Coordinates of C-alpha atoms and ligand atoms in Angstrom, one line a residue:
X1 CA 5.6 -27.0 11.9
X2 CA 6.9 -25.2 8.9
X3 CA 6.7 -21.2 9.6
X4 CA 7.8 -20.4 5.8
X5 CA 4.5 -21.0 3.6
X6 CA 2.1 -18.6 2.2
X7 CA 0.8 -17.4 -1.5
X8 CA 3.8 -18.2 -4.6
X9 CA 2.1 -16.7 -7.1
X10 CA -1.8 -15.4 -8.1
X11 CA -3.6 -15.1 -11.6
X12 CA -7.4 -13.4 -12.1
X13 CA -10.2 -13.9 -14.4
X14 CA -12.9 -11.6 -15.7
X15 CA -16.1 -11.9 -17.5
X16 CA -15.0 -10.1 -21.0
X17 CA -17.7 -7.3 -20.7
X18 CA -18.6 -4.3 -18.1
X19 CA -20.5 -1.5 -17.5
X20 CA -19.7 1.9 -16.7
X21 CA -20.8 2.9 -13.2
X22 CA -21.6 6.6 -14.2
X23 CA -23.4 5.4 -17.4
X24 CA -25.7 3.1 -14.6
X25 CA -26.3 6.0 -12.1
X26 CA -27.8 8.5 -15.2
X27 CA -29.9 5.3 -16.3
X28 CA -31.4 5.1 -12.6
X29 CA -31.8 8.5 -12.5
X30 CA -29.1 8.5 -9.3
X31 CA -26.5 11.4 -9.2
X32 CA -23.2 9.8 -10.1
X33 CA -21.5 11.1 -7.8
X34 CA -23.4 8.9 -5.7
X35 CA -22.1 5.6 -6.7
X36 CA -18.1 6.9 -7.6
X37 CA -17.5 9.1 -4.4
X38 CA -20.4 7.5 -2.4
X39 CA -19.8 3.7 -2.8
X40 CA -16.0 4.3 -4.2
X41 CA -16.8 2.5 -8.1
X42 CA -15.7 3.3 -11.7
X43 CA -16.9 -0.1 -13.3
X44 CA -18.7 -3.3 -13.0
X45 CA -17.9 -6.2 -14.3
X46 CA -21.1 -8.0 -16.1
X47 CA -21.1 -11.9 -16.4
X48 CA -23.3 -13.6 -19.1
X49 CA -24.7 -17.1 -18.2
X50 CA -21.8 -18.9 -20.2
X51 CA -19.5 -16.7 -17.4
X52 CA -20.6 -18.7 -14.2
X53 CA -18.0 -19.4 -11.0
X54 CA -16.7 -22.5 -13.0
X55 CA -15.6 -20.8 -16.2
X56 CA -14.0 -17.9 -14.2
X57 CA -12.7 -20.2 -11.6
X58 CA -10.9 -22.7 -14.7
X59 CA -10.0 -19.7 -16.6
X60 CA -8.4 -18.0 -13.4
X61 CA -6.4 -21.8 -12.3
X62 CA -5.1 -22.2 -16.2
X63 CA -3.6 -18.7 -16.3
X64 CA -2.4 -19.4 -12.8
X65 CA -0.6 -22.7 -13.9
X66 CA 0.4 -21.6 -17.7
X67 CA 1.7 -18.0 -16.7
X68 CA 4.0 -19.5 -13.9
X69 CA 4.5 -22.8 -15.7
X70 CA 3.3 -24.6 -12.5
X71 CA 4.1 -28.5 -12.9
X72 CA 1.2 -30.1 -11.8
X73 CA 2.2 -33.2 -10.2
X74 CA 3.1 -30.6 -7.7
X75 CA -0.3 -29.8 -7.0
X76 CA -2.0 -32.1 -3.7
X77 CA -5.2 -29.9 -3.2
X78 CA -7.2 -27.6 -5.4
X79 CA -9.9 -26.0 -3.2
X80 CA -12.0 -23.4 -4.6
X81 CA -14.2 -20.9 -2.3
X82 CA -17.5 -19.9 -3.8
X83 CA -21.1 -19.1 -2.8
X84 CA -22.3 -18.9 -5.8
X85 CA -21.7 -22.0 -7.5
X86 CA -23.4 -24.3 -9.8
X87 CA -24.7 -27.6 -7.7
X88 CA -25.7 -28.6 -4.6
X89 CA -23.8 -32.2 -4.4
X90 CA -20.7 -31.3 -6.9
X91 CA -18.3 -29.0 -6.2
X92 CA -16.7 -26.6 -8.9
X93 CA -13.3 -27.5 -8.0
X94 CA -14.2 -30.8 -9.3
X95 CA -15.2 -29.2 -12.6
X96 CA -11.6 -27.0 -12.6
X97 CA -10.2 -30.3 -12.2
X98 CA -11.3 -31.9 -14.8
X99 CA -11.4 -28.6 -17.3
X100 CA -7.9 -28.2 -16.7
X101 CA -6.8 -32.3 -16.6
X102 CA -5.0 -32.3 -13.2
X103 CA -3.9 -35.3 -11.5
X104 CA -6.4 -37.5 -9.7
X105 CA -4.0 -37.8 -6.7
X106 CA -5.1 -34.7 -5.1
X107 CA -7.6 -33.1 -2.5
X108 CA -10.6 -31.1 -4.4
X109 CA -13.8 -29.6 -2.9
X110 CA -15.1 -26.6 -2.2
X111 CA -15.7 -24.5 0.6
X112 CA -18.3 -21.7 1.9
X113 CA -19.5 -19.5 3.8
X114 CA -20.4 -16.4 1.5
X115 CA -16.9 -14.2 0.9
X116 CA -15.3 -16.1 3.6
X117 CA -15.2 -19.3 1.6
X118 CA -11.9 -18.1 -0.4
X119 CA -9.9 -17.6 3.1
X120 CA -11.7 -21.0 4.4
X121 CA -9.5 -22.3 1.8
X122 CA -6.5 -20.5 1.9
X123 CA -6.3 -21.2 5.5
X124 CA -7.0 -25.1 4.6
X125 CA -4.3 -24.9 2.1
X126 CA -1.3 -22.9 4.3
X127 CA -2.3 -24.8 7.4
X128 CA -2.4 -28.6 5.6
X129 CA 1.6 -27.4 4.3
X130 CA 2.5 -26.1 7.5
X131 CA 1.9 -29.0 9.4
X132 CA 3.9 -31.2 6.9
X133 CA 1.3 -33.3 5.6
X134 CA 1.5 -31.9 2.6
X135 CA 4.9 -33.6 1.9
X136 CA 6.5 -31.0 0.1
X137 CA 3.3 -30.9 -2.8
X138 CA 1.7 -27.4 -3.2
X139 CA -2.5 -26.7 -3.2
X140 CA -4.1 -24.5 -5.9
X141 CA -7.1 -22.2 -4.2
X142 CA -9.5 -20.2 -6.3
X143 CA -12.0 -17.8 -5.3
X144 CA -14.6 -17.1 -7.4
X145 CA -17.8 -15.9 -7.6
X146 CA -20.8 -13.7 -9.5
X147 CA -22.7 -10.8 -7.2
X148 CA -25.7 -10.2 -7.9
X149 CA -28.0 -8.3 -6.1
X150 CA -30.8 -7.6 -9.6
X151 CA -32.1 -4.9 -11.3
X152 CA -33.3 -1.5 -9.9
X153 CA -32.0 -2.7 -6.2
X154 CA -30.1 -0.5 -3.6
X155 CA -27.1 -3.0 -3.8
X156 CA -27.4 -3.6 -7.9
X157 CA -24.3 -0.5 -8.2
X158 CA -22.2 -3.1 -6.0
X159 CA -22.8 -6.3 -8.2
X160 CA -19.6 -7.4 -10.0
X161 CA -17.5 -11.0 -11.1
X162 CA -14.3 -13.0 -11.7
X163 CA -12.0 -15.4 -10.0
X164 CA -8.8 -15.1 -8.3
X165 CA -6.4 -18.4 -8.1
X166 CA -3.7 -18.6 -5.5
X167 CA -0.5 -21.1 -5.2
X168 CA -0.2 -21.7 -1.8
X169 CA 3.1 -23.4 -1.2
X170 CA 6.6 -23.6 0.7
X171 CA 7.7 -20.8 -1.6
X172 CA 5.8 -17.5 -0.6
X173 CA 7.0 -15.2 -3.3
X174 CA 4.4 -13.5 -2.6
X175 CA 3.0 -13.0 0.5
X176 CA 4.7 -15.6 3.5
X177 CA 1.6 -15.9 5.8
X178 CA 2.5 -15.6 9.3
X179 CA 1.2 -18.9 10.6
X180 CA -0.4 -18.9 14.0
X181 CA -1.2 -15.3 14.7
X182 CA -4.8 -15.2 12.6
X183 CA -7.7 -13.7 14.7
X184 CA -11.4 -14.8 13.8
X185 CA -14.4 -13.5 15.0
X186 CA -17.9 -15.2 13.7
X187 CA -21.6 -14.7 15.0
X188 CA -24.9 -16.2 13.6
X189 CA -26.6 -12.6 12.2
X190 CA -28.9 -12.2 9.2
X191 CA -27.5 -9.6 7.3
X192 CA -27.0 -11.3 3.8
X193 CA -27.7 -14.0 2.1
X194 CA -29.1 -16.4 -0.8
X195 CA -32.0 -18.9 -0.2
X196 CA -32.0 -22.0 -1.9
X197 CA -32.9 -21.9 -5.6
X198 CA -32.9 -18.2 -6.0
X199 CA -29.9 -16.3 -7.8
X200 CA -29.8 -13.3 -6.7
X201 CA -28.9 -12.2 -2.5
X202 CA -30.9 -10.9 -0.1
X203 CA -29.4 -8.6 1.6
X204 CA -29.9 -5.6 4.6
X205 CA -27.6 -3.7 3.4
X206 CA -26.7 -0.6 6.0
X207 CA -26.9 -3.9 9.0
X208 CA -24.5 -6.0 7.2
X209 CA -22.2 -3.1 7.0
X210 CA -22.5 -2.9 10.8
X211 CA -22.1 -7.0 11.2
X212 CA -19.0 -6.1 9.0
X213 CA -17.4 -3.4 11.6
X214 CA -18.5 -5.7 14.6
X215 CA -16.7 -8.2 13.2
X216 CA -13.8 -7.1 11.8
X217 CA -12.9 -5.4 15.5
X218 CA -13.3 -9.1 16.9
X219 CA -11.1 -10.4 14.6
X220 CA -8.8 -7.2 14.4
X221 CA -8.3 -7.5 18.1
X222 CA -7.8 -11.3 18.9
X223 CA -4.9 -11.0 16.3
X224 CA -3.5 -7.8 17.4
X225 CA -3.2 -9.8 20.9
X226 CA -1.3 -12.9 19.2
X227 CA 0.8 -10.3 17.2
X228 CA 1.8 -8.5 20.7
X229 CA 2.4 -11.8 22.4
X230 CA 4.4 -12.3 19.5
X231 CA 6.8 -8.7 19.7
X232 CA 5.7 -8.7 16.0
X233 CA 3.5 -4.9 17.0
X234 CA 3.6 -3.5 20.6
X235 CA 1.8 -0.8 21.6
X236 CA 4.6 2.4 21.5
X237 CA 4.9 5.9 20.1
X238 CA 2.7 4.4 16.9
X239 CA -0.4 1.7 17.2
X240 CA 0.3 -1.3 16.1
X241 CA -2.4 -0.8 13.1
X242 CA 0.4 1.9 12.1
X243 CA 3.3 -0.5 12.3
X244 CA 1.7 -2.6 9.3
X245 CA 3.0 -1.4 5.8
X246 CA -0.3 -2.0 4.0
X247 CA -3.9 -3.0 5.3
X248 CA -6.0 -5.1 2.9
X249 CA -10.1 -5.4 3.5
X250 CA -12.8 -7.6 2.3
X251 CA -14.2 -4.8 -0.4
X252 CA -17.8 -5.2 -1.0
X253 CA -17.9 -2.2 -2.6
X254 CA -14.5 0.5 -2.2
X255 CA -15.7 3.1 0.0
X256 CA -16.4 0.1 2.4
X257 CA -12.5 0.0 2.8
X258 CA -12.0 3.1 4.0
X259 CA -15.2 2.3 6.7
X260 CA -13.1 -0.8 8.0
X261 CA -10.0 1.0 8.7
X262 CA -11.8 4.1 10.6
X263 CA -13.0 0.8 12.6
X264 CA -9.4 -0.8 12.7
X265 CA -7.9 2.6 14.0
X266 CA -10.9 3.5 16.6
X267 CA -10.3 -0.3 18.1
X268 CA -6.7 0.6 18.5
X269 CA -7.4 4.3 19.9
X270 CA -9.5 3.0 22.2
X271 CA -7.4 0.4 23.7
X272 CA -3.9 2.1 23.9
X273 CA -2.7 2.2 27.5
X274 CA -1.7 5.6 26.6
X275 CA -4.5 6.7 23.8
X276 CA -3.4 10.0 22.4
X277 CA -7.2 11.0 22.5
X278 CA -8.7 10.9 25.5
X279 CA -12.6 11.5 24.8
X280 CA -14.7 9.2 22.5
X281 CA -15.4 12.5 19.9
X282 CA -11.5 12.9 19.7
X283 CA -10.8 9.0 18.7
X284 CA -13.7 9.4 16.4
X285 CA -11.7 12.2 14.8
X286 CA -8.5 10.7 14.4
X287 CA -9.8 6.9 13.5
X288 CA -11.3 8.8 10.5
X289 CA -7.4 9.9 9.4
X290 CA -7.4 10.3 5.7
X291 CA -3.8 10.1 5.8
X292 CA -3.5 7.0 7.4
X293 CA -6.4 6.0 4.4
X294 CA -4.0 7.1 2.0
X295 CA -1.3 5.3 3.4
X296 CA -2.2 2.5 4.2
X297 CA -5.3 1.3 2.2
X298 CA -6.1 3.2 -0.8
X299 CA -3.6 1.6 -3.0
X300 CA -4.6 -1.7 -3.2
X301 CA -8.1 -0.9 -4.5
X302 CA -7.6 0.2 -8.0
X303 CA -8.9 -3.4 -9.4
X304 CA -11.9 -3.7 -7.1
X305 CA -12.9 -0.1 -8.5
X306 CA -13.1 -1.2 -11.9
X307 CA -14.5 -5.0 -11.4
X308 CA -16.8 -4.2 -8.6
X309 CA -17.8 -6.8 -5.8
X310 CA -16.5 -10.4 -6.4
X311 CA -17.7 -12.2 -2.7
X312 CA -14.6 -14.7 -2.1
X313 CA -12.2 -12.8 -4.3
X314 CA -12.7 -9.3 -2.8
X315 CA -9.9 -9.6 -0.3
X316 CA -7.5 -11.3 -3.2
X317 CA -8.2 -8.5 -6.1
X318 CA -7.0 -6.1 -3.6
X319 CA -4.2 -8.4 -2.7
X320 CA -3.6 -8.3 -6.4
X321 CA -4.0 -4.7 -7.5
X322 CA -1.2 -3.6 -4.4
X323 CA 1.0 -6.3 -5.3
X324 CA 0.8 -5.2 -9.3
X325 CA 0.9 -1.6 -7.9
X326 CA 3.8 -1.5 -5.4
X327 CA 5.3 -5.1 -4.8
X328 CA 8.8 -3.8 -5.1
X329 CA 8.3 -1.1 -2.5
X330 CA 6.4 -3.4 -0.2
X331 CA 9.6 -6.3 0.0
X332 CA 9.8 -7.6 3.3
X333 CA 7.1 -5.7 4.8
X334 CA 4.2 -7.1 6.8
X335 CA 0.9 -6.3 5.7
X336 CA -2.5 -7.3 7.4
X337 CA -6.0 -8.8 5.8
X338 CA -9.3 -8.4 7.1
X339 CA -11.4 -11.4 5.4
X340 CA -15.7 -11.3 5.9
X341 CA -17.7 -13.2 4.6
X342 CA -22.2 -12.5 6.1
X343 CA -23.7 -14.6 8.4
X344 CA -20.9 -14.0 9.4
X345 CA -17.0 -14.6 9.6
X346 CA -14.0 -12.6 9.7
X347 CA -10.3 -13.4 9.8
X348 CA -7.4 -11.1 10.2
X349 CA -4.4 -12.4 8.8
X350 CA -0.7 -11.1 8.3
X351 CA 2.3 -12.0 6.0
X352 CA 5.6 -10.7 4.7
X353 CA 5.8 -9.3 0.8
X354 CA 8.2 -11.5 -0.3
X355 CA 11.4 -10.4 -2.6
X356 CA 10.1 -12.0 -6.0
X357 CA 6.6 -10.5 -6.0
X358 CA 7.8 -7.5 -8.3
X359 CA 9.1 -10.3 -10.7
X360 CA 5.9 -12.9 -10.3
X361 CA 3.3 -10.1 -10.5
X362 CA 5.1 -8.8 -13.3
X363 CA 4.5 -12.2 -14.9
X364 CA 0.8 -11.9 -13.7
X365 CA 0.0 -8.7 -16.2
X366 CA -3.2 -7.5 -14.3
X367 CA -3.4 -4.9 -17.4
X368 CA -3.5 -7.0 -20.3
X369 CA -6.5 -8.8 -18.7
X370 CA -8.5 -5.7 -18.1
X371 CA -7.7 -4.5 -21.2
X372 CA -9.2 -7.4 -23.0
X373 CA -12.6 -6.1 -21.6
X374 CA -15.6 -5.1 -23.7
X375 CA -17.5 -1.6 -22.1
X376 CA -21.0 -2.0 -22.9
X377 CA -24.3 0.1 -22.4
X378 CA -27.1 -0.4 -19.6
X379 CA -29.2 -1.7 -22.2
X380 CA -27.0 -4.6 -22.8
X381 CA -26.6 -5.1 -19.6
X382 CA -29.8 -5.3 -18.7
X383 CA -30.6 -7.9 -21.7
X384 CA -27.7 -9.9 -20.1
X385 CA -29.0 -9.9 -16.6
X386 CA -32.2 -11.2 -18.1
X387 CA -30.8 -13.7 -19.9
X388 CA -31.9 -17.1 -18.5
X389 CA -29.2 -18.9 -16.8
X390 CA -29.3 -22.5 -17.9
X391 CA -29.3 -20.9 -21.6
X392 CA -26.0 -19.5 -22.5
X393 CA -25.4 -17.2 -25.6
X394 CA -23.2 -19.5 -28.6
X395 CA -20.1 -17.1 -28.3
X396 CA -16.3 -18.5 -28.6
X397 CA -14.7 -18.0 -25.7
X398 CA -11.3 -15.6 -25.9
X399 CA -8.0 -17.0 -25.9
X400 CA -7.2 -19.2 -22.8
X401 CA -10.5 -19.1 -21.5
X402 CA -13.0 -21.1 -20.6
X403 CA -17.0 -20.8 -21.2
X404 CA -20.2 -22.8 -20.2
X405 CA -21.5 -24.1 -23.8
X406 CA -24.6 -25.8 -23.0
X407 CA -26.6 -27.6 -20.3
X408 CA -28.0 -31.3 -21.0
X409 CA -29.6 -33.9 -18.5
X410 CA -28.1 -31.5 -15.8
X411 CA -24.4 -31.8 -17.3
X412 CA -22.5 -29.2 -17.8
X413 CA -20.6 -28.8 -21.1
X414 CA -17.5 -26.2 -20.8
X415 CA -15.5 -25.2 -24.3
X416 CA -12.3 -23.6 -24.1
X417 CA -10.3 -20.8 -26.0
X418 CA -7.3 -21.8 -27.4
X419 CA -4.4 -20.3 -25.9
X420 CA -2.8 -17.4 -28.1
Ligands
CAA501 N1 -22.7 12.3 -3.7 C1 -21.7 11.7 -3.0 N2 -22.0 10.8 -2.0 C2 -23.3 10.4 -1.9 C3 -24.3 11.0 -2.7 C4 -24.0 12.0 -3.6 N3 -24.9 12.6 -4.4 N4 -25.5 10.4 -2.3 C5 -25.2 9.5 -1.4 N5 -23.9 9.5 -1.1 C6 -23.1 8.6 -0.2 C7 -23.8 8.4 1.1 O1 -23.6 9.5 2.1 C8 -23.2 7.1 1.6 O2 -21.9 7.4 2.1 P1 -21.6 7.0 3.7 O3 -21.9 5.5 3.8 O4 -20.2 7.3 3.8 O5 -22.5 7.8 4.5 C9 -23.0 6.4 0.3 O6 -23.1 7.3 -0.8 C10 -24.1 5.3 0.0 O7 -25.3 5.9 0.2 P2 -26.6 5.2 0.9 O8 -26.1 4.5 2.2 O9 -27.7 6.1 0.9 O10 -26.8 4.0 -0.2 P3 -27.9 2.9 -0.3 O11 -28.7 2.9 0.9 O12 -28.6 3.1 -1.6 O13 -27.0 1.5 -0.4 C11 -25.5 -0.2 0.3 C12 -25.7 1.3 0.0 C13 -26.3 -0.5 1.6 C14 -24.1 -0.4 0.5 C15 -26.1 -1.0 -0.9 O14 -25.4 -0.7 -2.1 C16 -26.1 -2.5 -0.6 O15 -27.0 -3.0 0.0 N6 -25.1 -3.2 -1.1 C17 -24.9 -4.7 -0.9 C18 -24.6 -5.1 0.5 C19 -23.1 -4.8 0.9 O16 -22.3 -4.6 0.0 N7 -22.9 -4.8 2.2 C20 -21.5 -4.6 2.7 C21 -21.2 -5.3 4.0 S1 -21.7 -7.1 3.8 C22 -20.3 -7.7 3.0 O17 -19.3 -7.1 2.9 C23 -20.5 -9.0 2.3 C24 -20.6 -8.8 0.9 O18 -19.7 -8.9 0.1 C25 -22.0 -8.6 0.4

C-alpha cells in the first residue's frame, strides 16, 4: 500500500457571466442583507445552455493539463463527478475525453450521488494509486456541475456553476491524503433531489440542512476515531477539531460553513472525556466560537462567495480559494474535509499541504479566471435561465475554452477557443 498519494495539482472553470447577489435581492424585493450576511454570497455564477457540465468540465481538465503541462500518457483514469450531466447512458468524462484527445488506454466514467459524486471519485482515484494498481500512471478527476433551483424559489440566491479538475497522483503537491482514516456516514433521506427529465432540484431546504449536520457528525466522528487510533489527534488540552490547521466543508451556500463547524465543534464538546463545558447550553455557546470560524474556516471561502453553489465542486473551490489564499502558510499542515452530497453521503477526509502548493497554485491563477467574467443584470439573467436548453446561443467561446455549439440527432457538437 502506498501512503504518499493525494491531489498534484487543481485547475477551475467558470461560466463567463454572473450576477450580483445584491442586484438579485432588490429585484425580489428581499433585503440584501438577507442573502450576503444571511446565506454568506457576493455573486453567482450564471451558465448559458452552451455552458453545460461538459464544457465546464473539458474547459476545467485542459487548463488542468496545459497549465501544469501534464503528459498525458500519464493519465490511467479520468473520472468526472456530476449530477447534473447531459445523458443517461453516456458519461461526460467520455465527452472530456474525447474534447481533449486523451489516450484510449485509460479508465473513464462518471460517478454520482448529488455533491458527493466529485469525492466518489477522488476517493476511486487515490485509492486505485494507493493500492498499486495504478502502476505508477496518475487519474484526472473533475467535478462539475450547474445548480439550479429556478426562478423566484427560496433556494434560486444559492444557484451557481463551474468545474473543478484534480491530478490525483503519487506526487501530492498539494494536498497528500491521509489514506485509511476517511469517516463516512450515509442514510436514505429525501431532502434534495432531481427527478428524471426535469432540470431544475427539488429541494426541502431547512431539512436538508439538518440531513447535512446529521451527517456530517457521523462522518466527523467515525474519522476522529481512526485519527485517534492513529495518535494523528488525541483528545488533550485542545479537541482534536482544534488540532487541524484548516477545516474545509461541502459549501452549498457560505454561511452553511460556518453551520457545519458549530456542528463539528458541539460533536467534539460533547464527547471530551474532560468537556470544558459541562451543560448542553454552555457547549452550545462555545461550538458557536467565531474565533475558531475565523480560524479555521473562513478563509477558504472567498471563491464560493463569488461563484455560488457548484454541487460536486463545492468542497474543491474551497480547497482552491485556501490553497490560492494561504498555501505557503499551510505547508505541512493537516487540514480536514467534510464532503455531502443529499440523499445522502458524507465523508471526512484529511491530508497534509504539501511544500509546492504555493508554487503550483501560483501556476493555477484563480484571479485571472475570475477576472475574465462578464457581471450582468437580473434581466439577462433571467432571459438566460429561460433560454431553452437543447438551443444554445452562437457565441465563440473565450480562449481555452470549450462550448456546446449545437445539438443534432441527440449528438452533441462542442467548439473550442483557441488557446491565447
Ligand atoms: N439580514 C440578515 N440575515 C437575514 C435576513 C436579513 N434581513 N433575513 C434572513 N436572514 C438570515 C436568516 O436568519 C437565516 O440565517 P440562519 O440560518 O443563520 O438563521 C438566513 O438568512 C436564511 O434565511 P431563511 O432560512 O429564512 O432562508 P430561506 O428559508 O429563504 O432559504 C435555504 C434558505 C433553505 C438555504 C434556501 O436557500 C434553499 O433551499 N437552498 C437550497 C438547499 C440547500 O442549499 N441546502 C443546503 C444543505 S443540502 C446540500 O448541501 C446539498 C446541496 O448542495 C444542495
Amino acid at each position: 500500500m502506498k501512503r504518499h498519494v493525494g491531489i498534484e495539482a487543481l485547475a477551475i472553470a467558470v461560466p463567463r457571466r454572473y450576477v450580483d447577489i445584491e442586484d438579485l435581492a432588490r429585484a425580489r424585493g428581499v433585503d440584501p442583507a438577507k442573502y450576503t450576511a444571511g446565506l454568506g454570497a457576493r455573486e453567482m455564477a450564471v451558465a448559458d445552455p452552451g455552458e453545460d457540465s461538459v464544457s465546464l468540465a473539458a474547459t476545467a481538465a485542459a487548463r488542468l493539463l496545459r497549465t501544469h503541462q501534464v503528459d498525458p500518457a500519464r493519465i490511467g483514469m479520468l473520472v468526472v463527478g456530476t449530477e447534473t450531466g447531459v445523458d443517461h447512458s453516456k458519461p461526460v468524462a467520455s465527452h472530456v475525453q474525447g474534447l481533449l484527445k486523451l489516450p484510449r488506454t485509460m479508465r473513464v466514467y462518471d460517478t454520482q450521488h448529488a455533491c458527493y459524486g466529485g469525492t466518489a471519485g477522488l476517493m476511486a482515484a487515490s485509492e486505485w494509486i494507493a493500492s498499486g494498481a495504478a502502476a505508477g500512471r496518475s487519474a484526472i478527476v473533475v467535478c462539475s456541475d450547474i445548480a439550479r433551483y429556478g426562478l423566484n424559489t427560496a433556494g434560486e440566491p444559492t444557484q451557481g456553476a463551474g468545474a473543478v479538475a484534480l491530478l490525483v497522483s503519487e506526487q501530492p503537491d498539494l494536498l497528500a491524503l491521509d489514506v485509511g482514516l476517511n469517516g463516512s456516514c450515509s442514510m436514505d433521506v429525501y431532502d434534495f433531489w432531481r427527478p428524471l427529465g426535469r432540470r431544475e432540484a427539488v429541494v426541502d431546504g431547512h431539512y436538508s440542512i439538518q440531513c447535512y449536520l446529521d451527517a456530517l457528525s457521523g462522518a466527523y466522528r467515525a474519522w476522529r476515531q481512526n485519527a485517534l487510533t492513529r495518535e494523528v489527534v488525541r483528545w488533550g488540552s485542545t479537541l482534536p477539531g482544534d488540532q487541524l490547521a484548516r477545516i474545509l466543508y461541502h459549501v452549498p451556500f457560505c454561511k452553511m460553513a460556518r453551520k457545519a463547524h458549530t456542528q463539528l465543534r458541539l460533536c467534539d464538546l460533547e464527547d471530551a472525556p474532560n468537556s470544558p463545558a459541562a451543560t448542553p447550553e454552555a457547549r452550545e455557546e462555545l461550538a458557536k466560537s467565531a474565533a475558531s470560524y475565523e480560524a479555521q474556516v473562513a478563509s477558504s471561502l472567498t471563491l464560493n462567495a463569488r461563484i455560488g453553489n457548484v454541487y460536486t465542486a463545492s468542497l474543491y473551490l474551497a480547497l482552491a480559494g485556501l490553497l490560492h489564499k494561504e498555501s505557503a502558510a499551510l505547508s505541512g499542515q493537516r487540514i480536514g474535509l467534510l464532503s455531502y452530497g443529499s440523499g445522502c453521503a458524507s465523508e471526512f477526509f484529511s491530508g497534509v499541504v504539501g511544500e509546492k502548493a504555493a508554487w503550483r497554485m501560483a501556476q493555477a491563477d484563480m484571479e485571472a479566471v475570475l477576472a475574465g467574467r462578464e457581471r450582468v443584470s437580473v434581466q439577462e439573467y433571467e432571459r438566460i435561465m429561460n433560454l431553452p436548453y437543447d438551443a444554445p446561443e452562437a457565441l465563440a467561446p473565450a480562449a481555452g475554452t470549450f462550448r456546446l455549439a449545437e445539438i443534432r440527432d441527440h449528438k452533441r457538437r462542442y467548439v473550442e477557443g483557441a488557446a491565447s
